[in-house]
């Protein structure tokens, strides 16, 4: 009699078990491939290794938002890790030696829903919203502000490796994602460039070489009224300002600003007070201009200036072509006196004009001029 073998229930269970294992192996393999690709892409980025900004993020840096429990601790830890990993910023817990100060807060934590995927199942998700403010440590001026929204499903997808930090809860992962996005925005901002002054890896106070940016003069053009300026044109005008201040050529300084009934410099009084020592001190000043953003009728330029005592300051200036803000020929730095109604009625123009006044006041005080 011929025997016929029949699969047993145990055999069916084994087949199901093997199938499940294969499915899990496939999912794990795909997940590992995705994670490996993400990390490889992050590691493939060229890490910045130039001069750094030193940012004070003290123990009580939380401000203007939710500052408690694990979600803030995760945001704090992630922000510190991301800043260090970027290479641009050296975060410190003491204010001494820092040229920037950070303030941040968690504005909102939401969630409770989920994302469902085939085979994998349903994943819970949290969303954290936060805001960040970066101030100049010396003057207290706000140089950069932004907000972020982080999700617990996205915290490992950005920037440099998270290998030394572990975030277990959904809230912590969302906070980490939010912090990472803010650091990406900050390190890509032109506002940070003016503060990249400390030699990487060196003790605080060890300044990296600061050079005055050199440029090739822009070819002569005949710009239309309020036409957009190129970075090259705007930078050239601000660099001329630095050279005029170093040489105490205050007549030239006034000529570099947009026409206004009142000039920002009292040339006669300053020339009468200047001496050979004043000129020697002025020659020790350094100026470095950096491109900014196009703001329509003018282009923003960042100016880092180092006074004779070695202290560094930053000012954001604007350069305009002939038009409503500049009735002179050629590009000029935007300045409106306090009595100009256009300045008093436009907050942006008021702020830019105050920046000019602060810059010139710093130079006059440093050189002991009226």
GROMACS .gro file of C-alpha atoms in nm:
model
  370
    1UNK     CA    1   0.000   0.000   0.000
    2UNK     CA    2   0.143   0.336  -0.099
    3UNK     CA    3   0.187   0.578   0.182
    4UNK     CA    4   0.079   0.932   0.137
    5UNK     CA    5   0.237   1.192   0.364
    6UNK     CA    6   0.016   1.473   0.487
    7UNK     CA    7   0.146   1.799   0.632
    8UNK     CA    8   0.083   1.822   1.000
    9UNK     CA    9  -0.047   2.125   1.185
   10UNK     CA   10   0.301   2.164   1.330
   11UNK     CA   11   0.441   2.189   0.976
   12UNK     CA   12   0.192   2.463   0.892
   13UNK     CA   13   0.292   2.651   1.203
   14UNK     CA   14   0.658   2.620   1.107
   15UNK     CA   15   0.584   2.754   0.760
   16UNK     CA   16   0.396   3.052   0.906
   17UNK     CA   17   0.680   3.112   1.151
   18UNK     CA   18   0.938   3.108   0.873
   19UNK     CA   19   0.722   3.340   0.662
   20UNK     CA   20   0.687   3.582   0.953
   21UNK     CA   21   1.062   3.570   1.013
   22UNK     CA   22   1.127   3.642   0.646
   23UNK     CA   23   0.885   3.934   0.660
   24UNK     CA   24   1.050   4.073   0.974
   25UNK     CA   25   1.393   4.024   0.818
   26UNK     CA   26   1.280   4.210   0.505
   27UNK     CA   27   1.136   4.497   0.712
   28UNK     CA   28   1.449   4.512   0.927
   29UNK     CA   29   1.666   4.505   0.616
   30UNK     CA   30   1.472   4.789   0.456
   31UNK     CA   31   1.479   4.989   0.780
   32UNK     CA   32   1.852   4.929   0.818
   33UNK     CA   33   1.912   5.029   0.456
   34UNK     CA   34   1.710   5.347   0.502
   35UNK     CA   35   1.892   5.436   0.825
   36UNK     CA   36   2.230   5.352   0.673
   37UNK     CA   37   2.154   5.569   0.370
   38UNK     CA   38   2.048   5.856   0.595
   39UNK     CA   39   2.360   5.832   0.810
   40UNK     CA   40   2.584   5.791   0.505
   41UNK     CA   41   2.434   6.103   0.348
   42UNK     CA   42   2.488   6.293   0.672
   43UNK     CA   43   2.844   6.170   0.712
   44UNK     CA   44   2.918   6.250   0.347
   45UNK     CA   45   2.863   6.619   0.417
   46UNK     CA   46   3.180   6.820   0.453
   47UNK     CA   47   3.201   6.929   0.814
   48UNK     CA   48   3.280   7.296   0.862
   49UNK     CA   49   3.619   7.347   1.027
   50UNK     CA   50   3.674   7.723   1.012
   51UNK     CA   51   3.640   7.994   1.279
   52UNK     CA   52   3.361   7.943   1.530
   53UNK     CA   53   3.102   8.147   1.714
   54UNK     CA   54   3.085   8.095   2.091
   55UNK     CA   55   2.727   8.071   2.215
   56UNK     CA   56   2.620   8.089   2.578
   57UNK     CA   57   2.341   7.842   2.651
   58UNK     CA   58   2.334   7.855   3.028
   59UNK     CA   59   2.139   7.633   3.264
   60UNK     CA   60   1.849   7.879   3.259
   61UNK     CA   61   1.846   7.966   2.893
   62UNK     CA   62   1.481   7.864   2.846
   63UNK     CA   63   1.276   8.177   2.786
   64UNK     CA   64   0.939   8.265   2.638
   65UNK     CA   65   0.785   7.919   2.638
   66UNK     CA   66   0.739   7.582   2.805
   67UNK     CA   67   1.052   7.500   3.006
   68UNK     CA   68   0.976   7.185   3.202
   69UNK     CA   69   1.034   6.814   3.229
   70UNK     CA   70   1.169   6.576   2.967
   71UNK     CA   71   1.060   6.763   2.654
   72UNK     CA   72   1.274   7.067   2.742
   73UNK     CA   73   1.564   6.848   2.856
   74UNK     CA   74   1.556   6.671   2.519
   75UNK     CA   75   1.544   7.004   2.333
   76UNK     CA   76   1.839   7.134   2.537
   77UNK     CA   77   2.044   6.819   2.481
   78UNK     CA   78   1.963   6.805   2.110
   79UNK     CA   79   2.044   7.173   2.058
   80UNK     CA   80   2.382   7.135   2.231
   81UNK     CA   81   2.465   6.822   2.031
   82UNK     CA   82   2.359   6.975   1.698
   83UNK     CA   83   2.555   7.296   1.757
   84UNK     CA   84   2.869   7.102   1.844
   85UNK     CA   85   2.829   6.868   1.549
   86UNK     CA   86   2.781   7.152   1.301
   87UNK     CA   87   3.133   7.286   1.362
   88UNK     CA   88   3.013   7.645   1.328
   89UNK     CA   89   2.927   7.696   1.692
   90UNK     CA   90   3.090   7.619   2.025
   91UNK     CA   91   2.817   7.605   2.292
   92UNK     CA   92   2.929   7.699   2.643
   93UNK     CA   93   2.756   7.695   2.982
   94UNK     CA   94   2.934   8.005   3.115
   95UNK     CA   95   2.889   8.350   2.968
   96UNK     CA   96   3.261   8.441   2.980
   97UNK     CA   97   3.411   8.440   2.633
   98UNK     CA   98   3.079   8.403   2.450
   99UNK     CA   99   2.992   8.646   2.172
  100UNK     CA  100   2.633   8.522   2.138
  101UNK     CA  101   2.352   8.436   2.380
  102UNK     CA  102   2.070   8.194   2.305
  103UNK     CA  103   1.715   8.206   2.437
  104UNK     CA  104   1.447   7.953   2.344
  105UNK     CA  105   1.124   7.797   2.458
  106UNK     CA  106   0.887   7.513   2.371
  107UNK     CA  107   0.568   7.681   2.249
  108UNK     CA  108   0.343   7.379   2.200
  109UNK     CA  109   0.334   6.999   2.228
  110UNK     CA  110   0.056   6.820   2.042
  111UNK     CA  111  -0.015   6.467   1.929
  112UNK     CA  112  -0.192   6.154   2.036
  113UNK     CA  113  -0.283   6.041   1.686
  114UNK     CA  114  -0.090   5.792   1.480
  115UNK     CA  115   0.053   5.702   1.143
  116UNK     CA  116  -0.042   5.355   1.015
  117UNK     CA  117   0.171   5.168   0.762
  118UNK     CA  118   0.120   4.828   0.599
  119UNK     CA  119   0.285   4.538   0.787
  120UNK     CA  120   0.467   4.772   1.025
  121UNK     CA  121   0.149   4.879   1.197
  122UNK     CA  122   0.055   5.206   1.365
  123UNK     CA  123   0.308   5.449   1.508
  124UNK     CA  124   0.219   5.718   1.758
  125UNK     CA  125   0.332   6.070   1.667
  126UNK     CA  126   0.402   6.389   1.858
  127UNK     CA  127   0.463   6.740   1.728
  128UNK     CA  128   0.670   6.998   1.918
  129UNK     CA  129   0.686   7.366   1.826
  130UNK     CA  130   0.962   7.590   1.960
  131UNK     CA  131   1.118   7.933   1.904
  132UNK     CA  132   1.480   8.047   1.922
  133UNK     CA  133   1.636   8.390   1.967
  134UNK     CA  134   2.007   8.466   1.930
  135UNK     CA  135   2.142   8.791   2.081
  136UNK     CA  136   2.471   8.976   2.055
  137UNK     CA  137   2.635   8.914   2.394
  138UNK     CA  138   2.789   9.261   2.415
  139UNK     CA  139   2.497   9.480   2.307
  140UNK     CA  140   2.198   9.253   2.368
  141UNK     CA  141   2.078   9.318   2.013
  142UNK     CA  142   1.870   9.041   1.859
  143UNK     CA  143   2.059   8.919   1.551
  144UNK     CA  144   1.844   8.618   1.458
  145UNK     CA  145   1.502   8.471   1.538
  146UNK     CA  146   1.312   8.172   1.403
  147UNK     CA  147   1.068   7.896   1.491
  148UNK     CA  148   1.054   7.524   1.423
  149UNK     CA  149   0.811   7.235   1.417
  150UNK     CA  150   0.947   6.889   1.490
  151UNK     CA  151   0.780   6.549   1.463
  152UNK     CA  152   0.867   6.230   1.648
  153UNK     CA  153   0.887   6.047   1.315
  154UNK     CA  154   1.154   6.277   1.172
  155UNK     CA  155   1.416   6.335   1.440
  156UNK     CA  156   1.688   6.117   1.285
  157UNK     CA  157   1.654   6.245   0.932
  158UNK     CA  158   1.853   6.566   0.951
  159UNK     CA  159   2.210   6.681   0.987
  160UNK     CA  160   2.498   6.518   1.163
  161UNK     CA  161   2.494   6.191   1.359
  162UNK     CA  162   2.290   6.131   1.670
  163UNK     CA  163   2.501   5.836   1.780
  164UNK     CA  164   2.586   5.980   2.121
  165UNK     CA  165   2.233   6.091   2.210
  166UNK     CA  166   1.932   5.867   2.270
  167UNK     CA  167   1.576   5.996   2.271
  168UNK     CA  168   1.325   5.735   2.379
  169UNK     CA  169   0.989   5.912   2.409
  170UNK     CA  170   0.789   6.057   2.120
  171UNK     CA  171   0.795   6.403   2.279
  172UNK     CA  172   1.174   6.390   2.311
  173UNK     CA  173   1.215   6.279   1.950
  174UNK     CA  174   0.991   6.562   1.829
  175UNK     CA  175   1.185   6.814   2.041
  176UNK     CA  176   1.514   6.683   1.895
  177UNK     CA  177   1.380   6.714   1.542
  178UNK     CA  178   1.273   7.073   1.613
  179UNK     CA  179   1.612   7.165   1.762
  180UNK     CA  180   1.796   7.014   1.467
  181UNK     CA  181   1.595   7.214   1.217
  182UNK     CA  182   1.670   7.537   1.405
  183UNK     CA  183   2.043   7.465   1.405
  184UNK     CA  184   2.034   7.399   1.031
  185UNK     CA  185   1.867   7.737   0.976
  186UNK     CA  186   2.105   7.920   1.211
  187UNK     CA  187   2.427   7.778   1.066
  188UNK     CA  188   2.306   7.870   0.717
  189UNK     CA  189   2.220   8.228   0.816
  190UNK     CA  190   2.430   8.523   0.706
  191UNK     CA  191   2.379   8.677   1.052
  192UNK     CA  192   2.605   8.411   1.209
  193UNK     CA  193   2.899   8.480   0.977
  194UNK     CA  194   2.993   8.799   1.159
  195UNK     CA  195   3.047   8.603   1.481
  196UNK     CA  196   3.271   8.330   1.342
  197UNK     CA  197   3.578   8.476   1.508
  198UNK     CA  198   3.722   8.215   1.748
  199UNK     CA  199   3.988   7.973   1.628
  200UNK     CA  200   3.842   7.619   1.621
  201UNK     CA  201   3.954   7.399   1.908
  202UNK     CA  202   4.155   7.681   2.068
  203UNK     CA  203   4.095   7.827   2.415
  204UNK     CA  204   3.825   8.093   2.437
  205UNK     CA  205   3.961   8.434   2.349
  206UNK     CA  206   4.197   8.296   2.085
  207UNK     CA  207   4.086   8.493   1.784
  208UNK     CA  208   4.097   8.351   1.438
  209UNK     CA  209   4.256   8.576   1.175
  210UNK     CA  210   4.009   8.841   1.065
  211UNK     CA  211   4.073   8.991   0.725
  212UNK     CA  212   3.911   9.280   0.547
  213UNK     CA  213   3.726   9.132   0.255
  214UNK     CA  214   3.881   9.241  -0.074
  215UNK     CA  215   3.681   9.285  -0.387
  216UNK     CA  216   3.726   9.367  -0.752
  217UNK     CA  217   3.553   9.697  -0.831
  218UNK     CA  218   3.221   9.641  -0.998
  219UNK     CA  219   3.199   9.745  -1.363
  220UNK     CA  220   3.035  10.083  -1.416
  221UNK     CA  221   2.662  10.060  -1.455
  222UNK     CA  222   2.370  10.297  -1.489
  223UNK     CA  223   2.114  10.149  -1.253
  224UNK     CA  224   1.748  10.227  -1.289
  225UNK     CA  225   1.565  10.383  -0.996
  226UNK     CA  226   1.533  10.140  -0.707
  227UNK     CA  227   1.684   9.858  -0.918
  228UNK     CA  228   1.831   9.560  -0.736
  229UNK     CA  229   2.196   9.580  -0.642
  230UNK     CA  230   2.443   9.297  -0.676
  231UNK     CA  231   2.628   9.171  -0.369
  232UNK     CA  232   2.951   9.298  -0.526
  233UNK     CA  233   2.821   9.655  -0.556
  234UNK     CA  234   2.681   9.662  -0.203
  235UNK     CA  235   2.996   9.512  -0.050
  236UNK     CA  236   3.218   9.762  -0.232
  237UNK     CA  237   3.035  10.060  -0.082
  238UNK     CA  238   3.057   9.922   0.274
  239UNK     CA  239   3.426   9.839   0.226
  240UNK     CA  240   3.484  10.199   0.119
  241UNK     CA  241   3.323  10.308   0.446
  242UNK     CA  242   3.570  10.095   0.643
  243UNK     CA  243   3.865  10.240   0.454
  244UNK     CA  244   3.745  10.597   0.508
  245UNK     CA  245   3.704  10.540   0.882
  246UNK     CA  246   4.052  10.387   0.909
  247UNK     CA  247   4.197  10.695   0.735
  248UNK     CA  248   3.977  10.942   0.932
  249UNK     CA  249   3.841  11.069   0.599
  250UNK     CA  250   3.510  11.181   0.743
  251UNK     CA  251   3.422  11.394   0.442
  252UNK     CA  252   3.431  11.073   0.240
  253UNK     CA  253   3.227  10.898   0.510
  254UNK     CA  254   2.942  11.145   0.473
  255UNK     CA  255   2.959  11.116   0.095
  256UNK     CA  256   2.898  10.741   0.115
  257UNK     CA  257   2.551  10.783   0.269
  258UNK     CA  258   2.221  10.860   0.100
  259UNK     CA  259   2.148  11.232   0.081
  260UNK     CA  260   1.967  11.378   0.381
  261UNK     CA  261   1.934  11.731   0.522
  262UNK     CA  262   2.158  11.624   0.812
  263UNK     CA  263   2.476  11.420   0.771
  264UNK     CA  264   2.568  11.156   1.033
  265UNK     CA  265   2.916  11.303   1.102
  266UNK     CA  266   3.012  11.650   1.227
  267UNK     CA  267   3.323  11.670   1.012
  268UNK     CA  268   3.461  12.005   1.135
  269UNK     CA  269   3.450  11.913   1.504
  270UNK     CA  270   3.609  11.572   1.446
  271UNK     CA  271   3.887  11.706   1.222
  272UNK     CA  272   3.967  11.973   1.481
  273UNK     CA  273   4.001  11.711   1.758
  274UNK     CA  274   4.201  11.453   1.559
  275UNK     CA  275   4.573  11.411   1.620
  276UNK     CA  276   4.858  11.187   1.502
  277UNK     CA  277   4.774  10.944   1.786
  278UNK     CA  278   4.413  10.940   1.671
  279UNK     CA  279   4.519  10.849   1.319
  280UNK     CA  280   4.746  10.570   1.449
  281UNK     CA  281   4.463  10.427   1.658
  282UNK     CA  282   4.221  10.448   1.363
  283UNK     CA  283   4.463  10.254   1.145
  284UNK     CA  284   4.441   9.961   1.389
  285UNK     CA  285   4.069   9.920   1.328
  286UNK     CA  286   3.956   9.633   1.105
  287UNK     CA  287   3.646   9.603   0.891
  288UNK     CA  288   3.501   9.294   0.722
  289UNK     CA  289   3.190   9.308   0.507
  290UNK     CA  290   2.969   9.007   0.433
  291UNK     CA  291   2.684   8.974   0.182
  292UNK     CA  292   2.332   8.976   0.319
  293UNK     CA  293   1.989   8.969   0.158
  294UNK     CA  294   1.802   9.151  -0.115
  295UNK     CA  295   1.534   9.369   0.047
  296UNK     CA  296   1.379   9.524  -0.262
  297UNK     CA  297   1.486   9.888  -0.278
  298UNK     CA  298   1.808   9.813  -0.089
  299UNK     CA  299   2.045   9.524  -0.020
  300UNK     CA  300   2.151   9.431   0.333
  301UNK     CA  301   2.520   9.392   0.420
  302UNK     CA  302   2.674   9.268   0.745
  303UNK     CA  303   2.972   9.462   0.876
  304UNK     CA  304   3.204   9.331   1.147
  305UNK     CA  305   3.431   9.600   1.286
  306UNK     CA  306   3.717   9.561   1.533
  307UNK     CA  307   3.805   9.867   1.739
  308UNK     CA  308   4.161   9.956   1.848
  309UNK     CA  309   4.115   9.780   2.186
  310UNK     CA  310   4.038   9.452   2.003
  311UNK     CA  311   3.665   9.444   2.078
  312UNK     CA  312   3.450   9.323   1.791
  313UNK     CA  313   3.110   9.458   1.696
  314UNK     CA  314   2.855   9.389   1.426
  315UNK     CA  315   2.622   9.619   1.234
  316UNK     CA  316   2.372   9.546   0.962
  317UNK     CA  317   2.374   9.817   0.697
  318UNK     CA  318   2.175   9.867   0.378
  319UNK     CA  319   2.292   9.992   0.038
  320UNK     CA  320   2.052  10.153  -0.209
  321UNK     CA  321   2.072  10.259  -0.572
  322UNK     CA  322   1.937  10.599  -0.677
  323UNK     CA  323   1.567  10.616  -0.604
  324UNK     CA  324   1.327  10.708  -0.327
  325UNK     CA  325   1.584  10.631  -0.054
  326UNK     CA  326   1.889  10.767  -0.236
  327UNK     CA  327   1.875  11.080  -0.448
  328UNK     CA  328   2.250  11.073  -0.508
  329UNK     CA  329   2.409  10.905  -0.807
  330UNK     CA  330   2.552  10.557  -0.756
  331UNK     CA  331   2.497  10.310  -0.472
  332UNK     CA  332   2.497  10.464  -0.123
  333UNK     CA  333   2.452  10.339   0.235
  334UNK     CA  334   2.102  10.406   0.364
  335UNK     CA  335   2.092  10.671   0.639
  336UNK     CA  336   1.805  10.901   0.734
  337UNK     CA  337   1.834  11.155   1.013
  338UNK     CA  338   1.599  11.144   1.310
  339UNK     CA  339   1.406  11.441   1.168
  340UNK     CA  340   1.332  11.270   0.839
  341UNK     CA  341   0.961  11.172   0.833
  342UNK     CA  342   1.036  10.870   0.615
  343UNK     CA  343   1.254  10.730   0.893
  344UNK     CA  344   1.007  10.793   1.174
  345UNK     CA  345   0.727  10.632   0.975
  346UNK     CA  346   0.920  10.318   0.872
  347UNK     CA  347   1.053  10.090   1.149
  348UNK     CA  348   1.302   9.915   0.917
  349UNK     CA  349   1.457  10.245   0.804
  350UNK     CA  350   1.467  10.367   1.162
  351UNK     CA  351   1.654  10.052   1.270
  352UNK     CA  352   1.902  10.072   0.980
  353UNK     CA  353   1.970  10.440   1.051
  354UNK     CA  354   2.024  10.366   1.420
  355UNK     CA  355   2.275  10.098   1.320
  356UNK     CA  356   2.472  10.365   1.132
  357UNK     CA  357   2.461  10.595   1.433
  358UNK     CA  358   2.576  10.315   1.667
  359UNK     CA  359   2.866  10.226   1.436
  360UNK     CA  360   2.987  10.585   1.411
  361UNK     CA  361   2.940  10.641   1.784
  362UNK     CA  362   3.151  10.332   1.862
  363UNK     CA  363   3.429  10.460   1.636
  364UNK     CA  364   3.421  10.811   1.781
  365UNK     CA  365   3.431  10.685   2.141
  366UNK     CA  366   3.714  10.441   2.063
  367UNK     CA  367   3.918  10.722   1.907
  368UNK     CA  368   3.820  10.979   2.174
  369UNK     CA  369   3.655  11.205   1.919
  370UNK     CA  370   3.348  11.429   1.972
   0.00000   0.00000   0.00000
